[in-house]
XYZ file of C-alpha atoms in Angstrom:
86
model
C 6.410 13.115 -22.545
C 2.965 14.842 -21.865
C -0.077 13.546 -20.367
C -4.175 14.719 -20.383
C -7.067 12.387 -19.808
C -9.978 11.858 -21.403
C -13.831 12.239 -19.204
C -14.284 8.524 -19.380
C -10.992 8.083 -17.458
C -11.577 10.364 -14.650
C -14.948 9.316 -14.368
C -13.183 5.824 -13.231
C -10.576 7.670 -11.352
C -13.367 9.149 -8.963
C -14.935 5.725 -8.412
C -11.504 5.002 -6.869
C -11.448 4.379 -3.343
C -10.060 7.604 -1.570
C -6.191 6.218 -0.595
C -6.034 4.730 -4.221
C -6.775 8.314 -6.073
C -4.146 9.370 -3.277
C -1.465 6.974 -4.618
C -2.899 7.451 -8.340
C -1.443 11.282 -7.803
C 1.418 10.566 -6.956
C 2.292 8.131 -9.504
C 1.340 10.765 -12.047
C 3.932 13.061 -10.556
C 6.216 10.263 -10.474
C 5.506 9.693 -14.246
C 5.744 13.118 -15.063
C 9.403 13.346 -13.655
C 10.707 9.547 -14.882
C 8.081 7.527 -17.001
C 10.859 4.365 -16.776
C 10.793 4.778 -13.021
C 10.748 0.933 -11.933
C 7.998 1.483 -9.848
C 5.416 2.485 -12.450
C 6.212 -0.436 -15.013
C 5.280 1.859 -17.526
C 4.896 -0.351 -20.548
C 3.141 -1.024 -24.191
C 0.628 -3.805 -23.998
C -1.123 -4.348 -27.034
C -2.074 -0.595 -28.524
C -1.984 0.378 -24.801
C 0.223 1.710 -22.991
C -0.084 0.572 -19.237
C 0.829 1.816 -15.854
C 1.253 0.657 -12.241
C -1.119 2.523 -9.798
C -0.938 0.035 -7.011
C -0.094 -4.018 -7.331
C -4.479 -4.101 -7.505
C -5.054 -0.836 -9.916
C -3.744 0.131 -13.602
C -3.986 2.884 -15.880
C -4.155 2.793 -19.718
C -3.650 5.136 -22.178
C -2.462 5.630 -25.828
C 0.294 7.655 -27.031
C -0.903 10.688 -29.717
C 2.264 12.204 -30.616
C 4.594 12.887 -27.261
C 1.333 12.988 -25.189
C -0.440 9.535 -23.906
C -3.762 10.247 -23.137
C -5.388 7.870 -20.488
C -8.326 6.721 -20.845
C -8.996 4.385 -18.400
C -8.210 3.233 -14.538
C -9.162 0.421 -12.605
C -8.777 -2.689 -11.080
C -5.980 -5.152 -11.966
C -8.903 -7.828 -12.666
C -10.456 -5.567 -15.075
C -7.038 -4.013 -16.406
C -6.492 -8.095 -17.525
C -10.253 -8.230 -19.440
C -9.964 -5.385 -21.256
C -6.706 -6.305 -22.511
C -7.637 -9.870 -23.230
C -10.450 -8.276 -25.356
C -8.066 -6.904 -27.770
């Protein structure tokens, strides 16, 4: 599986406090190397698909072809309204 990201997601990523972009990077690696890796819970909600950046920040993308592009990161609160939205 490939991954890019669109402007509108790292745009969120550098609001990110500091330790959380940190983490954020190394998830991605981790997802890179083993997308079902139990720590990322790495799953379809909705039209989403969803990551685990920390138990307080998520990632969402969708899937074009073998590539998910992300689109958005953020906090868990907001993770749960913009997926309520849908």
């Amino acid at each position: 599986m490939k991954s890019k990201a669109t402007g509108k997601f790292w745009a969120g990523y550098r609001q990110l406090p500091v330790e959380v972009r940190k983490i954020a990077a190394k998830q991605h690696r981790l997802w890179l190397k083993d997308p079902s890796h139990p720590s990322l819970k790495f799953k379809k909600v909705q039209d989403f698909w969803s990551c685990r950046v920390t138990d307080s920040f998520r990632a969402l993308g969708v899937m074009d072809g073998d590539t998910v592009v992300w689109f958005w990161i953020g906090s868990h609160s907001e993770y749960e309204r913009l997926i309520k939205r849908r």
